[in-house]
Short mmCIF file of C-alpha atoms in Angstrom, two decimals:
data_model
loop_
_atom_site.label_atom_id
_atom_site.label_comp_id
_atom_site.label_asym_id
_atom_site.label_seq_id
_atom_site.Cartn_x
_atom_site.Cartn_y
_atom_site.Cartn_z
CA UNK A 1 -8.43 -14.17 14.82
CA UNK A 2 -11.12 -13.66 17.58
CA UNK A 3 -10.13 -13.08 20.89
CA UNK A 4 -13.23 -12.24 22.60
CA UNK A 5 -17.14 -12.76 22.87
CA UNK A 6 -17.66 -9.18 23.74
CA UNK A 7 -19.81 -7.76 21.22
CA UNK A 8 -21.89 -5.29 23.18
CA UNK A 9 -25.12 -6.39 22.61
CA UNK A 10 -28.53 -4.62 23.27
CA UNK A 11 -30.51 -7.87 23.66
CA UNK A 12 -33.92 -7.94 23.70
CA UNK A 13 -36.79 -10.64 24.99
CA UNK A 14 -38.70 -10.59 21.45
CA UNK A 15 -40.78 -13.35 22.69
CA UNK A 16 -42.04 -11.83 25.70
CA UNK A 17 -43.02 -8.38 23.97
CA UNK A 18 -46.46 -7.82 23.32
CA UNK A 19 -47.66 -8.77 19.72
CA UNK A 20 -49.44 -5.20 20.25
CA UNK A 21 -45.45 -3.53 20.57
CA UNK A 22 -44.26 -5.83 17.85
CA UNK A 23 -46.63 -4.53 15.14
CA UNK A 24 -45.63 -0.85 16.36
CA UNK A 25 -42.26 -1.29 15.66
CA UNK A 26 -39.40 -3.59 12.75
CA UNK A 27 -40.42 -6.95 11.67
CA UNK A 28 -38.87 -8.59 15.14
CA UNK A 29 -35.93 -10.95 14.62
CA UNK A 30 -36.08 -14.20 16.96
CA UNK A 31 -33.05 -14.22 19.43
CA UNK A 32 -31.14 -17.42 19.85
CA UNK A 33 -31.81 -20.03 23.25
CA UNK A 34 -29.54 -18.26 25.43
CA UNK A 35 -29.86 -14.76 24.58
CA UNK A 36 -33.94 -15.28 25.30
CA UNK A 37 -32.76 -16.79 28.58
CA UNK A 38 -30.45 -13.76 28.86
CA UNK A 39 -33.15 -11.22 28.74
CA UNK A 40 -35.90 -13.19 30.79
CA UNK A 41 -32.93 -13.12 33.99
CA UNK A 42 -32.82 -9.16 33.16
CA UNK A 43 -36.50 -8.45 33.36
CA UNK A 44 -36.71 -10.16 36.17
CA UNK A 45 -34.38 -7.18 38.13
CA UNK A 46 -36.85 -5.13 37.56
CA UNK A 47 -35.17 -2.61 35.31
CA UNK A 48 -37.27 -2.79 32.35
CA UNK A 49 -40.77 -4.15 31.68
CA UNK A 50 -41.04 -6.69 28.47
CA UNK A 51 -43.56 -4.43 26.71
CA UNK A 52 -41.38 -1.33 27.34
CA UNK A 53 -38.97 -1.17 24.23
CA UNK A 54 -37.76 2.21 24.50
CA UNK A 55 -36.33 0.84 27.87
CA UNK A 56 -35.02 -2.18 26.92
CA UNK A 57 -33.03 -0.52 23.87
CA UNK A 58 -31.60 2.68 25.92
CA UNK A 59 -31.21 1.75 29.55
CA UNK A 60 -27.13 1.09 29.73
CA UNK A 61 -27.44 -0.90 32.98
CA UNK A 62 -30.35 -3.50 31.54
CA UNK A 63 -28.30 -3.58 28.20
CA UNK A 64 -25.05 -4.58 30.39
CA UNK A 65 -26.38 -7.16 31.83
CA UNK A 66 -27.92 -8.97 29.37
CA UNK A 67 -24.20 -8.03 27.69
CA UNK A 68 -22.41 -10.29 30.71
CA UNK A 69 -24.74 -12.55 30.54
CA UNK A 70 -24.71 -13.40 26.61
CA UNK A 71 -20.85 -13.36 27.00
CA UNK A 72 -21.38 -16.54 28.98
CA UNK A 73 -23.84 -18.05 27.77
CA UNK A 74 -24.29 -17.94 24.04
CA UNK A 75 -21.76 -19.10 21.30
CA UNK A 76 -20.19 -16.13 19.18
CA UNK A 77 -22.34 -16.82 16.38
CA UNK A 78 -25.12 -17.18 18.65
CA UNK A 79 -23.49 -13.43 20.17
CA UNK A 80 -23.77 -11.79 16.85
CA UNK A 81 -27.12 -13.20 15.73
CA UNK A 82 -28.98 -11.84 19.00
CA UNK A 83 -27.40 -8.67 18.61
CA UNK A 84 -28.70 -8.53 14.80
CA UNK A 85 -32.34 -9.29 16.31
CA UNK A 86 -31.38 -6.65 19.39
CA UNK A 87 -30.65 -3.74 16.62
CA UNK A 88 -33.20 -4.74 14.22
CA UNK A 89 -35.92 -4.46 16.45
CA UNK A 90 -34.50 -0.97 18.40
CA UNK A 91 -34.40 0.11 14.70
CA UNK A 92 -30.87 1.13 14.27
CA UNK A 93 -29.85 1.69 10.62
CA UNK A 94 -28.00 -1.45 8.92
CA UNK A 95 -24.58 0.54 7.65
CA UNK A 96 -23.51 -0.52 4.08
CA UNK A 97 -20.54 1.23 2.62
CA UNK A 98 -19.63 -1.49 0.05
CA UNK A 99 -20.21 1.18 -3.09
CA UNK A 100 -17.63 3.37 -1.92
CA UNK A 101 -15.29 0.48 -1.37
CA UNK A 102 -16.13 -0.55 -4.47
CA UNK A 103 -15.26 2.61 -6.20
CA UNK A 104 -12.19 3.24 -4.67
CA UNK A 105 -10.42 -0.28 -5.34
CA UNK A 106 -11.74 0.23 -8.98
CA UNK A 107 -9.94 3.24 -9.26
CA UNK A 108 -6.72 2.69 -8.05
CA UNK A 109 -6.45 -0.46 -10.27
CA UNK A 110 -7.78 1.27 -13.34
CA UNK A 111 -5.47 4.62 -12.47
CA UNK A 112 -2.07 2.11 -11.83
CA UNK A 113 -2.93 -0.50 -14.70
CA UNK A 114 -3.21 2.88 -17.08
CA UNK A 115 0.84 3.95 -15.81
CA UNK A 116 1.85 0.76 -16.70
CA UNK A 117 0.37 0.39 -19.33
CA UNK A 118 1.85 3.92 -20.53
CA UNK A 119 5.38 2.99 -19.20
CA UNK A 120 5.39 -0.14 -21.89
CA UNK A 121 4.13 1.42 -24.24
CA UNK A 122 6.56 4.35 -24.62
CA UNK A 123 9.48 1.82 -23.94
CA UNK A 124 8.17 -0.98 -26.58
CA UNK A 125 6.86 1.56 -29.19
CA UNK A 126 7.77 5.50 -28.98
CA UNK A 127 11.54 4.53 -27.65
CA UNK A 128 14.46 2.70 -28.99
CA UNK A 129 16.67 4.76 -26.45
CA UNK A 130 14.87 2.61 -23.48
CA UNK A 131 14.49 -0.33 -23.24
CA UNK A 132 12.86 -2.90 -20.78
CA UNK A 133 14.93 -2.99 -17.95
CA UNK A 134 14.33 -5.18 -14.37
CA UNK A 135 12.85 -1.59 -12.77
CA UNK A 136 10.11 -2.28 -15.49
CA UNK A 137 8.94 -5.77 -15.10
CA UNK A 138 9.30 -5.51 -11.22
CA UNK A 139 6.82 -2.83 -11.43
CA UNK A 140 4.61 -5.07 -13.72
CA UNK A 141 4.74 -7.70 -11.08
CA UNK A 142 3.28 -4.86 -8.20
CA UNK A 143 0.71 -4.40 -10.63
CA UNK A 144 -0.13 -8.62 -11.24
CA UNK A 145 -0.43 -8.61 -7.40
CA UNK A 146 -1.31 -5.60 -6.50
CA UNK A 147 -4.82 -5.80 -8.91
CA UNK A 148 -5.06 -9.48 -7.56
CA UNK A 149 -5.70 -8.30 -3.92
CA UNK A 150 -7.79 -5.56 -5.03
CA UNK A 151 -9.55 -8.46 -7.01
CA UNK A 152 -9.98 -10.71 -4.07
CA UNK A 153 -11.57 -7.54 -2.49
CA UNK A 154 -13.87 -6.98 -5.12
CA UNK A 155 -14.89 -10.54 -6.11
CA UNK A 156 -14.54 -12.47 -2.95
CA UNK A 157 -14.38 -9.53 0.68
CA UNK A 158 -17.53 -7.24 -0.72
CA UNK A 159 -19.92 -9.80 -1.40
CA UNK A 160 -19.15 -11.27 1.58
CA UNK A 161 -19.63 -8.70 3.59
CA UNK A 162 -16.58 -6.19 3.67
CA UNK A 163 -18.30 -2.57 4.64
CA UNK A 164 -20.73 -4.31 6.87
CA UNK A 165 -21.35 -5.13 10.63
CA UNK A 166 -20.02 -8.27 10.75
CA UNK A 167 -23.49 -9.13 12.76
CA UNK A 168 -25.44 -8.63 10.07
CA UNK A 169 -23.98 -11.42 7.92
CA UNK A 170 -24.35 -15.28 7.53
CA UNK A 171 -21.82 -17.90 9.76
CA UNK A 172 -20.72 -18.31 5.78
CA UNK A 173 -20.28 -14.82 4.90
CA UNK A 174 -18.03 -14.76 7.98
CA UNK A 175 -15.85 -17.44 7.05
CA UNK A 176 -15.63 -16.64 3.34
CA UNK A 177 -14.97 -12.87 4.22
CA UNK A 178 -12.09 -13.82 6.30
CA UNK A 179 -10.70 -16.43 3.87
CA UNK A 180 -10.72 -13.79 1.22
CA UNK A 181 -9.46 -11.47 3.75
CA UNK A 182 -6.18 -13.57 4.32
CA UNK A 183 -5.25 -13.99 0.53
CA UNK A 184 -5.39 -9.86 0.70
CA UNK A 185 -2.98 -9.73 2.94
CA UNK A 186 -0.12 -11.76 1.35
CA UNK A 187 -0.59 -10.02 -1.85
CA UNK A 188 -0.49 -7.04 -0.43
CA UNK A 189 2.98 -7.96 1.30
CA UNK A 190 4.35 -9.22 -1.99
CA UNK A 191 3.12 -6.03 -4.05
CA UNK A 192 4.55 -3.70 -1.36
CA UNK A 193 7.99 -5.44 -1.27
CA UNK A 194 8.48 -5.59 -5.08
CA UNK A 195 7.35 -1.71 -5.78
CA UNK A 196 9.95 -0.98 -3.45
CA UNK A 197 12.54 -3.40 -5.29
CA UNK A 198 11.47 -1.85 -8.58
CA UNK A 199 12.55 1.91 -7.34
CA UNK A 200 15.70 0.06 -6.08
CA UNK A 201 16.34 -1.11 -9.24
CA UNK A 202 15.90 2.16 -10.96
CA UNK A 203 18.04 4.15 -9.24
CA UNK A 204 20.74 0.99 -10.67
CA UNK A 205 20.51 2.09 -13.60
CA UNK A 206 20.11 5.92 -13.17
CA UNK A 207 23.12 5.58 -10.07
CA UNK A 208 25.76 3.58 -12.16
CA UNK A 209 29.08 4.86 -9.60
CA UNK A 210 30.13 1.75 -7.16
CA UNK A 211 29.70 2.76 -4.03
CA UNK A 212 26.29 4.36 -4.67
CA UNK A 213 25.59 0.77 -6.63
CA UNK A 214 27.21 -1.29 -3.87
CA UNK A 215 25.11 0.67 -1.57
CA UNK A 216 21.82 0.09 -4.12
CA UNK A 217 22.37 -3.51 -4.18
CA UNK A 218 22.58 -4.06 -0.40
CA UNK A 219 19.51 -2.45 -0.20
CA UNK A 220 17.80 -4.81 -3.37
CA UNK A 221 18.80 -7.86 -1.58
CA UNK A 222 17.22 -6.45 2.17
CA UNK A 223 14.17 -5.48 0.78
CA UNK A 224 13.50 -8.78 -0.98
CA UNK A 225 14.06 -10.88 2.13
CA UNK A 226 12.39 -8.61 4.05
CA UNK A 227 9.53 -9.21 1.70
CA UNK A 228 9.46 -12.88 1.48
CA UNK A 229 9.82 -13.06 4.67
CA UNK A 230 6.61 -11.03 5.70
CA UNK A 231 4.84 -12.90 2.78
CA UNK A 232 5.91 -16.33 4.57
CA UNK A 233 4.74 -15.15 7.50
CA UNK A 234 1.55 -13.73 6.50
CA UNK A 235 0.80 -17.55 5.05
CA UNK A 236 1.36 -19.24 7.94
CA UNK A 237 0.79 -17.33 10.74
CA UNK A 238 -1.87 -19.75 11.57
CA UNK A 239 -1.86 -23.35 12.81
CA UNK A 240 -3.46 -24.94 10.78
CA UNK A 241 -3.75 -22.58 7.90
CA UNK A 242 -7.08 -22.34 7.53
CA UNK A 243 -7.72 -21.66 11.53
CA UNK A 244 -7.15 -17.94 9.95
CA UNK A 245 -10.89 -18.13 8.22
CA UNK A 246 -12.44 -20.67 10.17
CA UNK A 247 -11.63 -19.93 13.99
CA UNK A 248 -13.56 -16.81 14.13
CA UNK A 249 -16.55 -18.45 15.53
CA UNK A 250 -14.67 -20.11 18.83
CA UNK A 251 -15.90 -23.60 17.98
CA UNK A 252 -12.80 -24.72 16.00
CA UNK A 253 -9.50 -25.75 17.28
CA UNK A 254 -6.18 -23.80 16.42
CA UNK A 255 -3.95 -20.79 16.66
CA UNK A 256 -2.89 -18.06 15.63
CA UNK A 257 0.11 -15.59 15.82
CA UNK A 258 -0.60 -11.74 16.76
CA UNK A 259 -2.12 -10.33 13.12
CA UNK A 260 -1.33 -6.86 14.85
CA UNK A 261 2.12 -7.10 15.38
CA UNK A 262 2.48 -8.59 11.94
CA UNK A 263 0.83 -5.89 10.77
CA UNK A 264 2.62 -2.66 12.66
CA UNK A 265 5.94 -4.49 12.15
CA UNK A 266 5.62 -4.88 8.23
CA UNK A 267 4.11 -1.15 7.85
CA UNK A 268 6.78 0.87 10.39
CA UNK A 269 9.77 -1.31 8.67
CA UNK A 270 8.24 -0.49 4.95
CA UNK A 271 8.29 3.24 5.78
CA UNK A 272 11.70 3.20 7.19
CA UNK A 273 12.37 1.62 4.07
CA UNK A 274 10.82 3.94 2.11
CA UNK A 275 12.64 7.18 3.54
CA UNK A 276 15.81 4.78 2.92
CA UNK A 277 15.20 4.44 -0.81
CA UNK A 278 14.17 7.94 -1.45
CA UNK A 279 17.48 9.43 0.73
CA UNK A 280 19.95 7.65 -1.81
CA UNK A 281 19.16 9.33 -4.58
CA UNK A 282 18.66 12.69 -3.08
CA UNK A 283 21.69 12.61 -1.25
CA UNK A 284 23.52 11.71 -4.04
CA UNK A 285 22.40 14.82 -6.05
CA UNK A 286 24.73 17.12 -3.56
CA UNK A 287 27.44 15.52 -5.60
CA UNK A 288 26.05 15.76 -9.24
CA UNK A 289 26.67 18.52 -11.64
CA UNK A 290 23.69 19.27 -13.01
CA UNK A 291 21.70 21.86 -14.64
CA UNK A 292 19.91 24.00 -11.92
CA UNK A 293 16.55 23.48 -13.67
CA UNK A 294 17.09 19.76 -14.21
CA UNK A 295 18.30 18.89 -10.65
CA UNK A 296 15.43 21.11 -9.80
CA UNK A 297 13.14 18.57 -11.43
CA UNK A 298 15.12 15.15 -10.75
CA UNK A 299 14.27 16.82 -6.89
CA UNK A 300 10.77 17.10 -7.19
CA UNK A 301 9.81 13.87 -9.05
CA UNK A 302 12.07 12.02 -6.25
CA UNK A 303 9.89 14.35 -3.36
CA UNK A 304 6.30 13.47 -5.36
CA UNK A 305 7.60 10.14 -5.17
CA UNK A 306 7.21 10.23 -1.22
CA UNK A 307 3.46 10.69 -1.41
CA UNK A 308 3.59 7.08 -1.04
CA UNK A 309 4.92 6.92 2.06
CA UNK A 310 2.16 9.55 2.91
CA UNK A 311 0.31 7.08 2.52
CA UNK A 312 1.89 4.38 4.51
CA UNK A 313 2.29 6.91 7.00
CA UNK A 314 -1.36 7.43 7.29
CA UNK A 315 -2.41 3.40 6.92
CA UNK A 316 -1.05 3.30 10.24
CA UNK A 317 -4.75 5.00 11.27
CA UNK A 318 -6.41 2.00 9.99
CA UNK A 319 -4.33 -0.70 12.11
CA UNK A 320 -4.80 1.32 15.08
CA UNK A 321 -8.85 -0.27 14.56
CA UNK A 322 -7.13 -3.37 13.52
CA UNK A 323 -5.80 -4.08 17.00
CA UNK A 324 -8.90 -4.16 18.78
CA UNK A 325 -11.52 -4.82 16.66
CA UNK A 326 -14.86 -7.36 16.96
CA UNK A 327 -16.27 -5.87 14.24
CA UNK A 328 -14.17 -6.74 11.17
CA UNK A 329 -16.11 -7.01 8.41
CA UNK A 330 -16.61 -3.07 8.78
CA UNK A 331 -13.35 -2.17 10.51
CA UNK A 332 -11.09 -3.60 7.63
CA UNK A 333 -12.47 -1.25 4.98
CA UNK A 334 -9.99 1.41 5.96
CA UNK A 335 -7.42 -1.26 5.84
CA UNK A 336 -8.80 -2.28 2.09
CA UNK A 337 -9.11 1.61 1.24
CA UNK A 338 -5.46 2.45 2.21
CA UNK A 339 -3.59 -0.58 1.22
CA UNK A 340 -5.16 -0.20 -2.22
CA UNK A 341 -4.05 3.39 -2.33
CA UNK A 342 -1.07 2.76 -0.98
CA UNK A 343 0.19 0.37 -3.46
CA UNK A 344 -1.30 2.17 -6.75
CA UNK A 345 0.21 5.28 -5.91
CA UNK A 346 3.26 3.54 -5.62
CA UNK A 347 2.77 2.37 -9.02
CA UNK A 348 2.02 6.07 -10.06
CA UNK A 349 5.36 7.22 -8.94
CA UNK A 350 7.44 5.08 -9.91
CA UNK A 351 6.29 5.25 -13.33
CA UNK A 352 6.59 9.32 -13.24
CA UNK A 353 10.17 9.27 -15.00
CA UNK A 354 8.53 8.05 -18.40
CA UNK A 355 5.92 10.02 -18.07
CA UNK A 356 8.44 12.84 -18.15
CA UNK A 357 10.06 11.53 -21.19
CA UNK A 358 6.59 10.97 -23.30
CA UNK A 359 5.43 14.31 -22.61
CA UNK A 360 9.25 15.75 -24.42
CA UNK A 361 8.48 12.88 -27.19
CA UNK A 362 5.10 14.69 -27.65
CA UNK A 363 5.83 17.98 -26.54
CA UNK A 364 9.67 18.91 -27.26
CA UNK A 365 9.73 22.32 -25.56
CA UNK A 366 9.42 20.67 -22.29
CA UNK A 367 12.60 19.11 -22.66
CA UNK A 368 15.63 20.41 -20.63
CA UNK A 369 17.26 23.64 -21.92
CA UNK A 370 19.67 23.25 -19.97
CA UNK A 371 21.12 20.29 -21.36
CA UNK A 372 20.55 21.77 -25.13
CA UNK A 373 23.73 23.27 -26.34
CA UNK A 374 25.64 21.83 -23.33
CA UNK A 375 27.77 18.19 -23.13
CA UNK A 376 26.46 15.97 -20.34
CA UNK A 377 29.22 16.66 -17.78
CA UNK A 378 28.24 14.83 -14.51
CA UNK A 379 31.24 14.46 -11.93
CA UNK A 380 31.66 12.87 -8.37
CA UNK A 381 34.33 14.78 -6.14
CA UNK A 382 36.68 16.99 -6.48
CA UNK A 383 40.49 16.64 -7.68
CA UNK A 384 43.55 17.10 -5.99
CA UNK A 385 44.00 20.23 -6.66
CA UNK A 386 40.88 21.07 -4.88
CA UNK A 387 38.72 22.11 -8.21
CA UNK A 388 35.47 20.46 -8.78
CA UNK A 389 35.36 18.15 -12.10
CA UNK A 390 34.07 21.05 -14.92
CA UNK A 391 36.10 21.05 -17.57
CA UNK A 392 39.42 20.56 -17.12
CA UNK A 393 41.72 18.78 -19.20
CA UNK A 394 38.86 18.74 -22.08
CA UNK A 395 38.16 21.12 -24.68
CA UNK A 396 34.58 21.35 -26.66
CA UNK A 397 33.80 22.66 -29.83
CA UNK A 398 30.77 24.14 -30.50
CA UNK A 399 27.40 21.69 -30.66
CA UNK A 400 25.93 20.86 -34.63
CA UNK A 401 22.66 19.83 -35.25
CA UNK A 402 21.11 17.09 -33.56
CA UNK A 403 23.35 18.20 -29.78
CA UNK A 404 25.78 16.16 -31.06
CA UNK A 405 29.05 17.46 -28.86
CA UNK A 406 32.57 16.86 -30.15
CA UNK A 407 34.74 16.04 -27.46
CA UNK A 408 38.71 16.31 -27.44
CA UNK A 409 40.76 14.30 -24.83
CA UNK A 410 43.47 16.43 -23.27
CA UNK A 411 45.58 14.69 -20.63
CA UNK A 412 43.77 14.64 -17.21
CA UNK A 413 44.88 15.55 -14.16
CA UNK A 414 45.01 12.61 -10.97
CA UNK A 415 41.61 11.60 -9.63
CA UNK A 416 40.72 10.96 -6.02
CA UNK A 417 38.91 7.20 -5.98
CA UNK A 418 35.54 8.61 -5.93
CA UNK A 419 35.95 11.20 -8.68
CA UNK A 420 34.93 10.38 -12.17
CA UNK A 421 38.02 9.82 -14.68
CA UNK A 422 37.48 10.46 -18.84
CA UNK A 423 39.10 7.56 -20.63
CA UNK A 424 41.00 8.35 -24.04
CA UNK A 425 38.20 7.11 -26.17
CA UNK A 426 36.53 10.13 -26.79
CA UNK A 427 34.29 10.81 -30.10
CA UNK A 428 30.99 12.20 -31.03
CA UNK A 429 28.13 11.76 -28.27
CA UNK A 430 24.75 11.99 -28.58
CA UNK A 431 22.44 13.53 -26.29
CA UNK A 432 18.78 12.07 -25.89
CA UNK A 433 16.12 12.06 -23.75
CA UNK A 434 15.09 8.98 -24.68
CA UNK A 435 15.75 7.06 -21.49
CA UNK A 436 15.15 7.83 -18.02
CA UNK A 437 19.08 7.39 -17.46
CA UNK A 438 18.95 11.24 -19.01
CA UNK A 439 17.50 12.59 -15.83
CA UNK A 440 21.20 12.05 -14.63
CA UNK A 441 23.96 11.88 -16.87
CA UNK A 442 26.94 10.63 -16.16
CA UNK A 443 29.76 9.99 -18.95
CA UNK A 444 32.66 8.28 -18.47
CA UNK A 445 31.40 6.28 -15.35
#
């Protein structure tokens, strides 16, 4: 996990400043062995005197080479520790975002946990026209995970240091911050790769023609072992495991593969994925007969639905720091912000469609006049004859209460393969919009 004993510090000989200096300025912090030795070889080029601190903390040339010299000499806990005395007594300002952390992760769990909790509720209690399908409990599952890395964040990263400089913190807080750190990440895989199996298995449901379901299913089964397969990785990408949480301070034996290009390759492959999903569906609407205003609103909810690869998209800034950095323990917050984000958001959308369906249960004038004295006609293709599927071959008497829609069968003309045929069991239909299958009807399938 660390690759280098850079860490750029502004060592300074505590010991050999005058007690006189020492009152003047922070309660000093005593520098490790070898950083001490460090800054006694620097004074002696003759850059900086011991009792002149505003030297000692702003000349770059003394601060490199007490830099190269700590490199060598001291231990990377050793390293950070004299650069926690070097900073203390120059006076910089310790940097604690922890509260904003804090509140973020707590609001993307309570914001996602309240969308679930809506999309169960309409489906167990308000509905009998929708039940629980597989889209529903995968989502469920994003949540279980999903809250369980924000929970390692909040209960086991942030008290450990997570919105710190990692020099600031205890050998302990190091190791326990990077243990947590590691659990993150494999939930995080897991929650990303089942919200995008749960949209997958929506669009089953709403999609039920066989190529688009062939093509639906392909994608179900690539996106879960693309999944596990990042998840797998993610848990042992080090050798031994727990090299991941433990090797940080150079002293323990072990390896590790490239975290970055774990990283870059999970998040570029999940957007492509992402764009995948999403394209289906709206490609797929170029062949539906629909309502103007409805496909005008199946359009939107799918295009809202992208704001989570917005956010993917914009992750990406946050691995960029990722590659290079020696100061995780402050770097990873953006990782912490945007994966939580990313993965609530998710949530958010994919739970839109019943959120559509509770507002018409509590406010019916929402619901779709187009669809209100009209039968659900939804067609693939075109016939032979070159005429789109409207109504041809059927004949519809006028709608009674309740948009029931009597339908007579009338013989039908030959159907290409991918056109839609009407079988001779015709009778008395219901319209609802009790299910999200209602944001694309399709009879006869």
């Amino acid at each position: 996990m660390w690759t280098s004993r850079s860490l750029y510090v502004l060592a300074l000989a505590l010991a050999l400043v005058s007690p006189a200096l020492a009152q003047e300025g922070p309660a000093p912090v005593l520098l490790p062995d070898c950083a001490t030795s460090c800054a006694r070889q620097a004074f002696m080029g003759g850059l900086c005197a011991p009792d002149d601190l505003r030297c000692i903390c702003t000349d770059p040339v003394f601060q490199l080479n007490v830099t190269t010299c700590t490199t060598v000499s001291c231990t990377i806990p050793e390293g950070l520790a004299a650069r926690n005395a070097s900073l203390t007594s120059c006076g910089a300002p310790v940097r604690d975002r922890t509260g904003s952390l804090t509140s973020a992760l707590w609001t993307s769990v309570g914001l996602a946990t309240f969308f679930v909790i809506m999309r169960f509720g309409y489906k167990l209690l308000a509905s009998t026209a929708a039940p629980v399908g597989l889209d529903d409990w995968l989502t469920l599952a994003t949540l279980v995970f999903g809250v369980t890395a924000a929970w390692v964040h909040l209960f086991g990263s942030i008290p450990n240091g997570l919105g710190k400089d990692i020099w600031t913190l205890r050998p302990d807080q190091i190791t326990e911050f990077s243990a947590a750190f590691y659990h993150s990440c494999w939930t995080y895989f897991l929650a990303s790769a089942l919200l995008k199996m749960a949209m997958i298995a929506f669009f089953l449901r709403v999609f039920p023609t066989p190529g688009v379901q062939r093509l639906l299913k392909g994608s179900f089964i690539f996106t879960g072992v693309y999944g596990g397969a990042f998840v797998i990785t993610a848990l042992f990408q080090c050798i031994p495991i727990h090299h991941f949480w433990t090797g940080w301070d150079g002293l323990h034996s072990g390896s590790c593969a490239n975290a970055n290009a774990i990283s870059w390759a999970n998040a570029i492959g999940g957007i492509a994925l992402d764009l995948w999903i999403i394209g289906i569906p709206l490609w797929q609407l170029r062949y539906i007969q629909l309502h103007w205003k409805r496909k005008v609103a199946v359009v939107f909810m799918l295009l809202v639905g992208t704001g989570v690869t917005v956010v993917s998209i914009l992750r990406l800034q946050s691995l960029v720091a990722f590659a290079t950095s020696h100061n995780t323990s402050w770097d990873f917050y953006n990782i912490a912000i945007w994966s939580g984000l990313e993965i609530s958001i998710g949530i958010v959308c994919a739970c839109l469609p019943t959120l559509r369906l509770l507002l018409i249960k509590i406010f019916p004038r929402l619901g779709d006049p187009g669809n209100r004295f009209k039968g659900n006609y939804a067609y693939y293709g075109k016939d032979r004859s070159g005429n789109s599927g409207n109504s041809r071959g059927h004949q519809r008497s006028k709608p009674s209460i309740g948009n029931e829609v009597n339908i007579v069968a009338m013989p039908s003309p030959s159907l290409d393969q991918d056109s839609v045929a009407y079988g001779p069991n015709y009778g008395r239909t219901r319209e609802t919009d009790g299910d999200e299958i209602s944001l694309v009807q399709l009879r006869g399938v």
